[in-house]
């Protein structure tokens, strides 16, 4: 039997969660904060390309840039909270997701054909060690697994999609839900699924953020046009739960909170991990619904600009994730700890 879709999985698990709860008051408070902050800071769909490390050209190579990023978009945290995996690019050191973006830019600058499906299909362990080399004493985790994902994805692109993920997009008919199905069917490393109370559930974090990044980069045009983009949920990772915990939207049981504050890991598929991820998705959905109700379905209008903020879970996720840096929420935070799960899915 197929797993429940992400939004249904989130609602199902959150209704049965024991150690993670969603605060209705927290939802209201966060919705009010977002309504004010987003409009005053002129946050919009175009904000994605304003990040200096993101690609700016709207072409097939950018599609493959985004595909590679989200193929590798997982597990940047270090076993030692005091030392981050980092990448130096153009004289500046970057960590977490931005380290990955720096990896791509550095490799392309060095003439490494990182976006070529043929290169991905035949990359060796030595290639991967060089590409992801660190500027700190900590290497990026799961390098052998990353090489396997590269080889597998490159082979699929060559055999089924003419060597570029852009042809996979062209097969989806401007449908985000259809593209999600194609990704899950053809690229096994994106199959982010689990079991909760004997029910098969799904999150599909990397597959969904791949679609969302395309939508944001191309601003709902060309390779990023999806007529049903609202079906995409937020992306259940280890950073946004921290932000929701900070805002009082998520509430952890004493045993879970103490476990995380002690920097203990949580196993993949453990009830705690599934509850955190599901409640994060459902909480963002509830915030979205509250904002939609307040706005009568109209987007938030940014002050002093003609830009607007589409009321979907993608944009709320993007904003919350970006806010983590402003709030100084990171791997070493103890008051509002992240859950440390070593996984290929986020």
mmCIF file of C-alpha atoms in Angstrom:
data_model
loop_
_atom_site.group_PDB
_atom_site.id
_atom_site.type_symbol
_atom_site.label_atom_id
_atom_site.label_comp_id
_atom_site.label_asym_id
_atom_site.label_seq_id
_atom_site.Cartn_x
_atom_site.Cartn_y
_atom_site.Cartn_z
ATOM 1 C CA UNK A 1 0.000 0.000 0.000
ATOM 2 C CA UNK A 2 1.245 3.490 -0.855
ATOM 3 C CA UNK A 3 2.155 5.717 2.100
ATOM 4 C CA UNK A 4 -0.059 8.589 3.137
ATOM 5 C CA UNK A 5 0.918 11.834 1.340
ATOM 6 C CA UNK A 6 2.997 14.287 3.426
ATOM 7 C CA UNK A 7 0.116 16.550 4.491
ATOM 8 C CA UNK A 8 -2.068 13.589 5.494
ATOM 9 C CA UNK A 9 0.876 11.952 7.250
ATOM 10 C CA UNK A 10 1.479 15.146 9.193
ATOM 11 C CA UNK A 11 -2.115 15.455 10.365
ATOM 12 C CA UNK A 12 -2.327 11.750 11.249
ATOM 13 C CA UNK A 13 0.871 11.733 13.315
ATOM 14 C CA UNK A 14 0.240 15.084 15.013
ATOM 15 C CA UNK A 15 -3.171 13.870 16.196
ATOM 16 C CA UNK A 16 -1.552 10.845 17.834
ATOM 17 C CA UNK A 17 1.705 12.407 19.034
ATOM 18 C CA UNK A 18 2.718 11.854 22.664
ATOM 19 C CA UNK A 19 5.877 13.934 23.022
ATOM 20 C CA UNK A 20 5.340 16.822 20.590
ATOM 21 C CA UNK A 21 2.315 19.096 20.763
ATOM 22 C CA UNK A 22 1.179 22.072 18.707
ATOM 23 C CA UNK A 23 0.074 25.152 20.663
ATOM 24 C CA UNK A 24 -3.027 26.840 19.250
ATOM 25 C CA UNK A 25 -2.000 30.037 21.019
ATOM 26 C CA UNK A 26 1.462 29.710 19.466
ATOM 27 C CA UNK A 27 -0.110 29.428 16.012
ATOM 28 C CA UNK A 28 -2.022 32.664 16.545
ATOM 29 C CA UNK A 29 1.000 34.522 17.883
ATOM 30 C CA UNK A 30 3.303 33.352 15.089
ATOM 31 C CA UNK A 31 0.727 34.228 12.423
ATOM 32 C CA UNK A 32 0.553 37.754 13.829
ATOM 33 C CA UNK A 33 4.357 38.052 13.879
ATOM 34 C CA UNK A 34 4.694 36.765 10.327
ATOM 35 C CA UNK A 35 2.006 39.081 9.025
ATOM 36 C CA UNK A 36 3.908 42.046 10.428
ATOM 37 C CA UNK A 37 7.487 40.947 9.727
ATOM 38 C CA UNK A 38 6.974 39.736 6.172
ATOM 39 C CA UNK A 39 5.212 42.891 5.015
ATOM 40 C CA UNK A 40 7.702 45.223 6.691
ATOM 41 C CA UNK A 41 10.786 43.379 5.393
ATOM 42 C CA UNK A 42 9.611 43.076 1.791
ATOM 43 C CA UNK A 43 10.062 39.300 1.706
ATOM 44 C CA UNK A 44 8.751 37.811 -1.540
ATOM 45 C CA UNK A 45 9.208 35.052 -4.088
ATOM 46 C CA UNK A 46 12.135 36.937 -5.617
ATOM 47 C CA UNK A 47 13.991 36.712 -2.291
ATOM 48 C CA UNK A 48 15.318 33.258 -3.273
ATOM 49 C CA UNK A 49 17.559 34.675 -5.997
ATOM 50 C CA UNK A 50 18.757 37.492 -3.765
ATOM 51 C CA UNK A 51 21.022 35.046 -1.933
ATOM 52 C CA UNK A 52 24.461 35.591 -3.456
ATOM 53 C CA UNK A 53 25.280 31.873 -3.699
ATOM 54 C CA UNK A 54 22.105 30.960 -5.579
ATOM 55 C CA UNK A 55 22.135 30.830 -9.402
ATOM 56 C CA UNK A 56 20.758 33.778 -11.322
ATOM 57 C CA UNK A 57 20.400 32.516 -14.900
ATOM 58 C CA UNK A 58 17.107 30.919 -15.913
ATOM 59 C CA UNK A 59 18.236 27.997 -18.067
ATOM 60 C CA UNK A 60 18.644 24.214 -18.101
ATOM 61 C CA UNK A 61 21.981 24.408 -16.307
ATOM 62 C CA UNK A 62 20.297 26.151 -13.391
ATOM 63 C CA UNK A 63 17.723 23.350 -13.292
ATOM 64 C CA UNK A 64 20.559 20.837 -12.961
ATOM 65 C CA UNK A 65 22.256 23.073 -10.367
ATOM 66 C CA UNK A 66 19.113 22.943 -8.231
ATOM 67 C CA UNK A 67 18.723 19.202 -8.811
ATOM 68 C CA UNK A 68 22.266 18.536 -7.591
ATOM 69 C CA UNK A 69 21.808 20.774 -4.561
ATOM 70 C CA UNK A 70 18.670 18.953 -3.442
ATOM 71 C CA UNK A 71 20.166 15.565 -4.286
ATOM 72 C CA UNK A 72 22.827 16.400 -1.674
ATOM 73 C CA UNK A 73 20.672 18.512 0.662
ATOM 74 C CA UNK A 74 20.969 16.545 3.904
ATOM 75 C CA UNK A 75 22.844 16.130 7.175
ATOM 76 C CA UNK A 76 25.235 19.073 7.410
ATOM 77 C CA UNK A 77 25.540 18.993 11.198
ATOM 78 C CA UNK A 78 28.700 17.794 12.893
ATOM 79 C CA UNK A 79 29.041 15.158 15.620
ATOM 80 C CA UNK A 80 30.943 17.851 17.521
ATOM 81 C CA UNK A 81 28.581 20.828 17.990
ATOM 82 C CA UNK A 82 31.596 23.082 18.531
ATOM 83 C CA UNK A 83 33.045 22.545 15.035
ATOM 84 C CA UNK A 84 31.061 22.921 11.818
ATOM 85 C CA UNK A 85 31.704 21.438 8.413
ATOM 86 C CA UNK A 86 32.577 24.516 6.361
ATOM 87 C CA UNK A 87 33.587 25.421 2.828
ATOM 88 C CA UNK A 88 35.673 28.407 1.866
ATOM 89 C CA UNK A 89 34.642 30.181 -1.301
ATOM 90 C CA UNK A 90 36.001 33.500 -2.538
ATOM 91 C CA UNK A 91 37.593 34.211 0.830
ATOM 92 C CA UNK A 92 34.520 33.521 2.939
ATOM 93 C CA UNK A 93 33.642 30.401 4.947
ATOM 94 C CA UNK A 94 30.134 28.976 4.722
ATOM 95 C CA UNK A 95 28.357 26.330 6.790
ATOM 96 C CA UNK A 96 25.192 24.200 6.544
ATOM 97 C CA UNK A 97 23.229 24.563 3.299
ATOM 98 C CA UNK A 98 25.369 27.497 2.178
ATOM 99 C CA UNK A 99 28.442 25.268 2.362
ATOM 100 C CA UNK A 100 26.748 23.008 -0.189
ATOM 101 C CA UNK A 101 26.042 25.956 -2.494
ATOM 102 C CA UNK A 102 29.697 26.940 -2.141
ATOM 103 C CA UNK A 103 30.747 23.397 -3.071
ATOM 104 C CA UNK A 104 28.893 23.689 -6.376
ATOM 105 C CA UNK A 105 30.261 27.132 -7.207
ATOM 106 C CA UNK A 106 33.818 26.134 -6.295
ATOM 107 C CA UNK A 107 33.659 22.951 -8.357
ATOM 108 C CA UNK A 108 32.326 24.766 -11.427
ATOM 109 C CA UNK A 109 34.999 27.454 -11.040
ATOM 110 C CA UNK A 110 37.603 24.651 -11.019
ATOM 111 C CA UNK A 111 36.233 23.255 -14.270
ATOM 112 C CA UNK A 112 34.673 20.174 -12.680
ATOM 113 C CA UNK A 113 31.541 19.265 -14.722
ATOM 114 C CA UNK A 114 29.492 18.704 -11.585
ATOM 115 C CA UNK A 115 26.170 19.316 -13.324
ATOM 116 C CA UNK A 116 26.829 16.745 -16.054
ATOM 117 C CA UNK A 117 24.809 13.550 -15.712
ATOM 118 C CA UNK A 118 27.735 11.585 -17.140
ATOM 119 C CA UNK A 119 30.059 12.994 -14.485
ATOM 120 C CA UNK A 120 27.570 12.169 -11.735
ATOM 121 C CA UNK A 121 27.118 8.627 -13.023
ATOM 122 C CA UNK A 122 30.864 7.928 -12.918
ATOM 123 C CA UNK A 123 32.094 10.038 -9.977
ATOM 124 C CA UNK A 124 34.491 8.147 -7.719
ATOM 125 C CA UNK A 125 35.013 8.300 -3.970
ATOM 126 C CA UNK A 126 38.169 10.344 -4.616
ATOM 127 C CA UNK A 127 36.165 12.790 -6.743
ATOM 128 C CA UNK A 128 33.605 13.221 -3.996
ATOM 129 C CA UNK A 129 36.233 13.741 -1.300
ATOM 130 C CA UNK A 130 37.797 16.493 -3.418
ATOM 131 C CA UNK A 131 34.507 18.170 -4.311
ATOM 132 C CA UNK A 132 33.291 18.291 -0.702
ATOM 133 C CA UNK A 133 36.659 19.047 0.929
ATOM 134 C CA UNK A 134 36.280 21.017 4.135
ATOM 135 C CA UNK A 135 37.864 24.219 5.385
ATOM 136 C CA UNK A 136 37.599 22.923 8.952
ATOM 137 C CA UNK A 137 38.720 19.778 10.772
ATOM 138 C CA UNK A 138 35.284 18.224 10.160
ATOM 139 C CA UNK A 139 34.379 16.476 6.926
ATOM 140 C CA UNK A 140 30.865 16.401 5.526
ATOM 141 C CA UNK A 141 29.028 13.295 6.697
ATOM 142 C CA UNK A 142 28.108 10.265 4.575
ATOM 143 C CA UNK A 143 30.460 10.914 1.662
ATOM 144 C CA UNK A 144 30.229 7.338 0.364
ATOM 145 C CA UNK A 145 26.428 7.543 0.432
ATOM 146 C CA UNK A 146 26.555 10.855 -1.413
ATOM 147 C CA UNK A 147 28.712 9.279 -4.103
ATOM 148 C CA UNK A 148 26.178 6.456 -4.444
ATOM 149 C CA UNK A 149 23.356 8.978 -4.815
ATOM 150 C CA UNK A 150 25.317 10.874 -7.449
ATOM 151 C CA UNK A 151 26.046 7.703 -9.431
ATOM 152 C CA UNK A 152 22.446 6.528 -9.227
ATOM 153 C CA UNK A 153 20.940 9.889 -10.173
ATOM 154 C CA UNK A 154 23.377 10.419 -13.040
ATOM 155 C CA UNK A 155 22.555 7.001 -14.450
ATOM 156 C CA UNK A 156 18.803 7.654 -14.250
ATOM 157 C CA UNK A 157 19.190 11.054 -15.930
ATOM 158 C CA UNK A 158 21.173 9.499 -18.768
ATOM 159 C CA UNK A 159 18.834 6.547 -19.266
ATOM 160 C CA UNK A 160 15.470 8.275 -18.852
ATOM 161 C CA UNK A 161 15.787 12.060 -19.117
ATOM 162 C CA UNK A 162 18.292 12.870 -21.863
ATOM 163 C CA UNK A 163 20.955 13.745 -19.308
ATOM 164 C CA UNK A 164 19.127 16.659 -17.650
ATOM 165 C CA UNK A 165 16.486 16.970 -14.928
ATOM 166 C CA UNK A 166 14.854 19.645 -17.073
ATOM 167 C CA UNK A 167 13.389 16.870 -19.252
ATOM 168 C CA UNK A 168 11.844 15.279 -16.179
ATOM 169 C CA UNK A 169 10.173 18.631 -15.484
ATOM 170 C CA UNK A 170 8.883 18.805 -19.054
ATOM 171 C CA UNK A 171 7.139 15.470 -18.498
ATOM 172 C CA UNK A 172 5.095 16.770 -15.557
ATOM 173 C CA UNK A 173 2.767 19.112 -17.427
ATOM 174 C CA UNK A 174 3.288 22.057 -15.037
ATOM 175 C CA UNK A 175 2.021 19.923 -12.149
ATOM 176 C CA UNK A 176 3.935 19.882 -8.860
ATOM 177 C CA UNK A 177 2.101 16.756 -7.724
ATOM 178 C CA UNK A 178 2.998 14.956 -10.958
ATOM 179 C CA UNK A 179 6.641 16.024 -10.695
ATOM 180 C CA UNK A 180 6.716 14.770 -7.107
ATOM 181 C CA UNK A 181 5.463 11.397 -8.330
ATOM 182 C CA UNK A 182 8.127 11.297 -11.056
ATOM 183 C CA UNK A 183 10.916 12.122 -8.599
ATOM 184 C CA UNK A 184 9.832 9.473 -6.102
ATOM 185 C CA UNK A 185 9.345 6.849 -8.829
ATOM 186 C CA UNK A 186 12.683 7.415 -10.564
ATOM 187 C CA UNK A 187 15.140 8.581 -7.894
ATOM 188 C CA UNK A 188 15.148 6.202 -4.881
ATOM 189 C CA UNK A 189 17.227 8.467 -2.631
ATOM 190 C CA UNK A 190 14.265 10.883 -2.441
ATOM 191 C CA UNK A 191 11.871 8.263 -0.977
ATOM 192 C CA UNK A 192 11.511 9.802 2.456
ATOM 193 C CA UNK A 193 9.044 7.391 4.068
ATOM 194 C CA UNK A 194 8.452 5.669 7.408
ATOM 195 C CA UNK A 195 6.023 3.804 9.655
ATOM 196 C CA UNK A 196 3.975 5.293 12.489
ATOM 197 C CA UNK A 197 1.532 3.186 14.495
ATOM 198 C CA UNK A 198 1.725 0.548 11.742
ATOM 199 C CA UNK A 199 0.686 3.118 9.110
ATOM 200 C CA UNK A 200 2.967 3.938 6.167
ATOM 201 C CA UNK A 201 3.698 7.679 6.087
ATOM 202 C CA UNK A 202 5.782 10.043 3.967
ATOM 203 C CA UNK A 203 7.514 13.415 4.231
ATOM 204 C CA UNK A 204 9.452 13.730 0.926
ATOM 205 C CA UNK A 205 11.449 16.682 2.210
ATOM 206 C CA UNK A 206 14.146 16.761 -0.480
ATOM 207 C CA UNK A 207 11.756 16.005 -3.333
ATOM 208 C CA UNK A 208 9.408 18.772 -2.258
ATOM 209 C CA UNK A 209 12.121 21.348 -1.696
ATOM 210 C CA UNK A 210 13.514 20.505 -5.146
ATOM 211 C CA UNK A 211 10.153 21.514 -6.627
ATOM 212 C CA UNK A 212 9.942 24.565 -4.377
ATOM 213 C CA UNK A 213 13.450 25.751 -5.286
ATOM 214 C CA UNK A 214 12.591 25.484 -8.978
ATOM 215 C CA UNK A 215 9.352 27.413 -8.413
ATOM 216 C CA UNK A 216 11.154 30.140 -6.453
ATOM 217 C CA UNK A 217 14.165 30.447 -8.741
ATOM 218 C CA UNK A 218 12.092 30.669 -11.919
ATOM 219 C CA UNK A 219 9.334 32.619 -10.112
ATOM 220 C CA UNK A 220 6.594 30.319 -11.344
ATOM 221 C CA UNK A 221 7.712 30.573 -14.973
ATOM 222 C CA UNK A 222 9.465 28.280 -17.471
ATOM 223 C CA UNK A 223 10.919 25.261 -15.642
ATOM 224 C CA UNK A 224 9.435 26.550 -12.385
ATOM 225 C CA UNK A 225 5.822 26.932 -13.426
ATOM 226 C CA UNK A 226 3.516 24.711 -11.377
ATOM 227 C CA UNK A 227 -0.220 25.323 -11.490
ATOM 228 C CA UNK A 228 -0.804 23.338 -8.286
ATOM 229 C CA UNK A 229 2.144 24.550 -6.173
ATOM 230 C CA UNK A 230 -0.105 24.685 -3.092
ATOM 231 C CA UNK A 231 0.069 20.887 -2.761
ATOM 232 C CA UNK A 232 3.677 21.172 -1.549
ATOM 233 C CA UNK A 233 4.101 21.222 2.234
ATOM 234 C CA UNK A 234 6.903 22.778 4.232
ATOM 235 C CA UNK A 235 10.149 20.796 4.354
ATOM 236 C CA UNK A 236 10.524 18.752 7.526
ATOM 237 C CA UNK A 237 14.172 19.177 8.504
ATOM 238 C CA UNK A 238 16.059 19.863 11.739
ATOM 239 C CA UNK A 239 16.129 23.693 11.608
ATOM 240 C CA UNK A 240 12.500 24.837 11.234
ATOM 241 C CA UNK A 241 11.403 22.763 14.274
ATOM 242 C CA UNK A 242 13.899 24.830 16.291
ATOM 243 C CA UNK A 243 12.287 28.028 15.065
ATOM 244 C CA UNK A 244 8.796 26.776 15.918
ATOM 245 C CA UNK A 245 10.030 25.696 19.350
ATOM 246 C CA UNK A 246 11.450 29.203 19.867
ATOM 247 C CA UNK A 247 8.113 30.781 18.945
ATOM 248 C CA UNK A 248 6.167 28.488 21.276
ATOM 249 C CA UNK A 249 4.360 26.772 18.416
ATOM 250 C CA UNK A 250 5.866 23.371 19.188
ATOM 251 C CA UNK A 251 6.025 22.028 22.718
ATOM 252 C CA UNK A 252 8.222 19.049 23.644
ATOM 253 C CA UNK A 253 7.730 16.663 26.530
ATOM 254 C CA UNK A 254 10.248 16.934 29.351
ATOM 255 C CA UNK A 255 11.914 13.653 28.404
ATOM 256 C CA UNK A 256 12.314 14.649 24.744
ATOM 257 C CA UNK A 257 13.555 18.142 25.559
ATOM 258 C CA UNK A 258 16.168 16.853 28.018
ATOM 259 C CA UNK A 259 17.326 14.247 25.484
ATOM 260 C CA UNK A 260 17.853 16.906 22.820
ATOM 261 C CA UNK A 261 19.454 19.413 25.182
ATOM 262 C CA UNK A 262 22.008 16.738 26.121
ATOM 263 C CA UNK A 263 22.920 16.502 22.395
ATOM 264 C CA UNK A 264 21.876 12.868 22.202
ATOM 265 C CA UNK A 265 20.911 11.636 18.768
ATOM 266 C CA UNK A 266 17.476 10.421 17.714
ATOM 267 C CA UNK A 267 17.352 7.362 15.481
ATOM 268 C CA UNK A 268 15.819 7.518 12.012
ATOM 269 C CA UNK A 269 12.232 6.333 12.244
ATOM 270 C CA UNK A 270 12.044 6.720 16.024
ATOM 271 C CA UNK A 271 8.676 7.942 17.231
ATOM 272 C CA UNK A 272 10.271 11.193 18.452
ATOM 273 C CA UNK A 273 11.743 11.934 15.031
ATOM 274 C CA UNK A 274 8.458 11.267 13.232
ATOM 275 C CA UNK A 275 6.478 13.365 15.718
ATOM 276 C CA UNK A 276 8.845 16.329 15.404
ATOM 277 C CA UNK A 277 8.760 16.256 11.602
ATOM 278 C CA UNK A 278 5.011 15.699 11.318
ATOM 279 C CA UNK A 279 4.074 18.346 13.864
ATOM 280 C CA UNK A 280 6.368 20.813 12.104
ATOM 281 C CA UNK A 281 4.567 20.250 8.798
ATOM 282 C CA UNK A 282 1.130 20.438 10.390
ATOM 283 C CA UNK A 283 1.988 23.532 12.439
ATOM 284 C CA UNK A 284 3.113 25.409 9.317
ATOM 285 C CA UNK A 285 -0.084 24.314 7.584
ATOM 286 C CA UNK A 286 -2.121 25.703 10.495
ATOM 287 C CA UNK A 287 -0.195 28.986 10.343
ATOM 288 C CA UNK A 288 -0.871 29.142 6.607
ATOM 289 C CA UNK A 289 -4.591 28.567 7.148
ATOM 290 C CA UNK A 290 -4.711 31.243 9.827
ATOM 291 C CA UNK A 291 -2.998 33.779 7.570
ATOM 292 C CA UNK A 292 -5.268 32.842 4.687
ATOM 293 C CA UNK A 293 -8.325 33.340 6.892
ATOM 294 C CA UNK A 294 -7.110 36.731 8.047
ATOM 295 C CA UNK A 295 -6.254 37.844 4.518
ATOM 296 C CA UNK A 296 -9.369 36.437 2.864
ATOM 297 C CA UNK A 297 -7.144 34.329 0.624
ATOM 298 C CA UNK A 298 -5.190 37.354 -0.623
ATOM 299 C CA UNK A 299 -1.357 37.398 -0.541
ATOM 300 C CA UNK A 300 0.515 39.579 1.923
ATOM 301 C CA UNK A 301 1.537 42.867 0.299
ATOM 302 C CA UNK A 302 5.052 44.028 1.096
ATOM 303 C CA UNK A 303 5.306 47.628 2.238
ATOM 304 C CA UNK A 304 6.902 50.168 -0.135
ATOM 305 C CA UNK A 305 7.137 47.660 -3.005
ATOM 306 C CA UNK A 306 4.845 46.095 -5.554
ATOM 307 C CA UNK A 307 5.895 42.622 -4.421
ATOM 308 C CA UNK A 308 3.628 40.183 -2.626
ATOM 309 C CA UNK A 309 4.104 37.098 -0.476
ATOM 310 C CA UNK A 310 2.138 34.061 -1.710
ATOM 311 C CA UNK A 311 0.340 32.386 1.174
ATOM 312 C CA UNK A 312 1.635 28.855 0.843
ATOM 313 C CA UNK A 313 3.682 26.565 3.069
ATOM 314 C CA UNK A 314 6.760 26.946 0.866
ATOM 315 C CA UNK A 315 7.093 30.668 1.501
ATOM 316 C CA UNK A 316 6.392 30.314 5.214
ATOM 317 C CA UNK A 317 9.084 27.622 5.421
ATOM 318 C CA UNK A 318 11.582 29.756 3.491
ATOM 319 C CA UNK A 319 10.983 32.685 5.812
ATOM 320 C CA UNK A 320 11.210 30.627 9.014
ATOM 321 C CA UNK A 321 14.374 28.868 7.819
ATOM 322 C CA UNK A 322 16.036 32.184 6.950
ATOM 323 C CA UNK A 323 15.014 33.589 10.335
ATOM 324 C CA UNK A 324 16.972 30.910 12.217
ATOM 325 C CA UNK A 325 20.219 32.788 11.559
ATOM 326 C CA UNK A 326 18.736 36.053 12.841
ATOM 327 C CA UNK A 327 17.481 34.264 15.970
ATOM 328 C CA UNK A 328 20.919 32.634 16.436
ATOM 329 C CA UNK A 329 19.416 29.148 16.333
ATOM 330 C CA UNK A 330 22.074 26.628 15.331
ATOM 331 C CA UNK A 331 23.474 23.186 16.069
ATOM 332 C CA UNK A 332 24.847 24.247 19.468
ATOM 333 C CA UNK A 333 21.648 25.875 20.776
ATOM 334 C CA UNK A 334 20.520 24.323 24.052
ATOM 335 C CA UNK A 335 17.440 26.305 25.098
ATOM 336 C CA UNK A 336 15.787 25.533 21.761
ATOM 337 C CA UNK A 337 17.675 22.433 20.602
ATOM 338 C CA UNK A 338 17.590 20.780 17.206
ATOM 339 C CA UNK A 339 17.041 17.037 16.901
ATOM 340 C CA UNK A 340 20.193 15.286 15.772
ATOM 341 C CA UNK A 341 19.194 12.500 13.386
ATOM 342 C CA UNK A 342 21.806 11.221 10.933
ATOM 343 C CA UNK A 343 19.777 10.609 7.790
ATOM 344 C CA UNK A 344 19.841 11.004 4.010
ATOM 345 C CA UNK A 345 16.466 12.735 3.965
ATOM 346 C CA UNK A 346 17.268 16.094 5.603
#
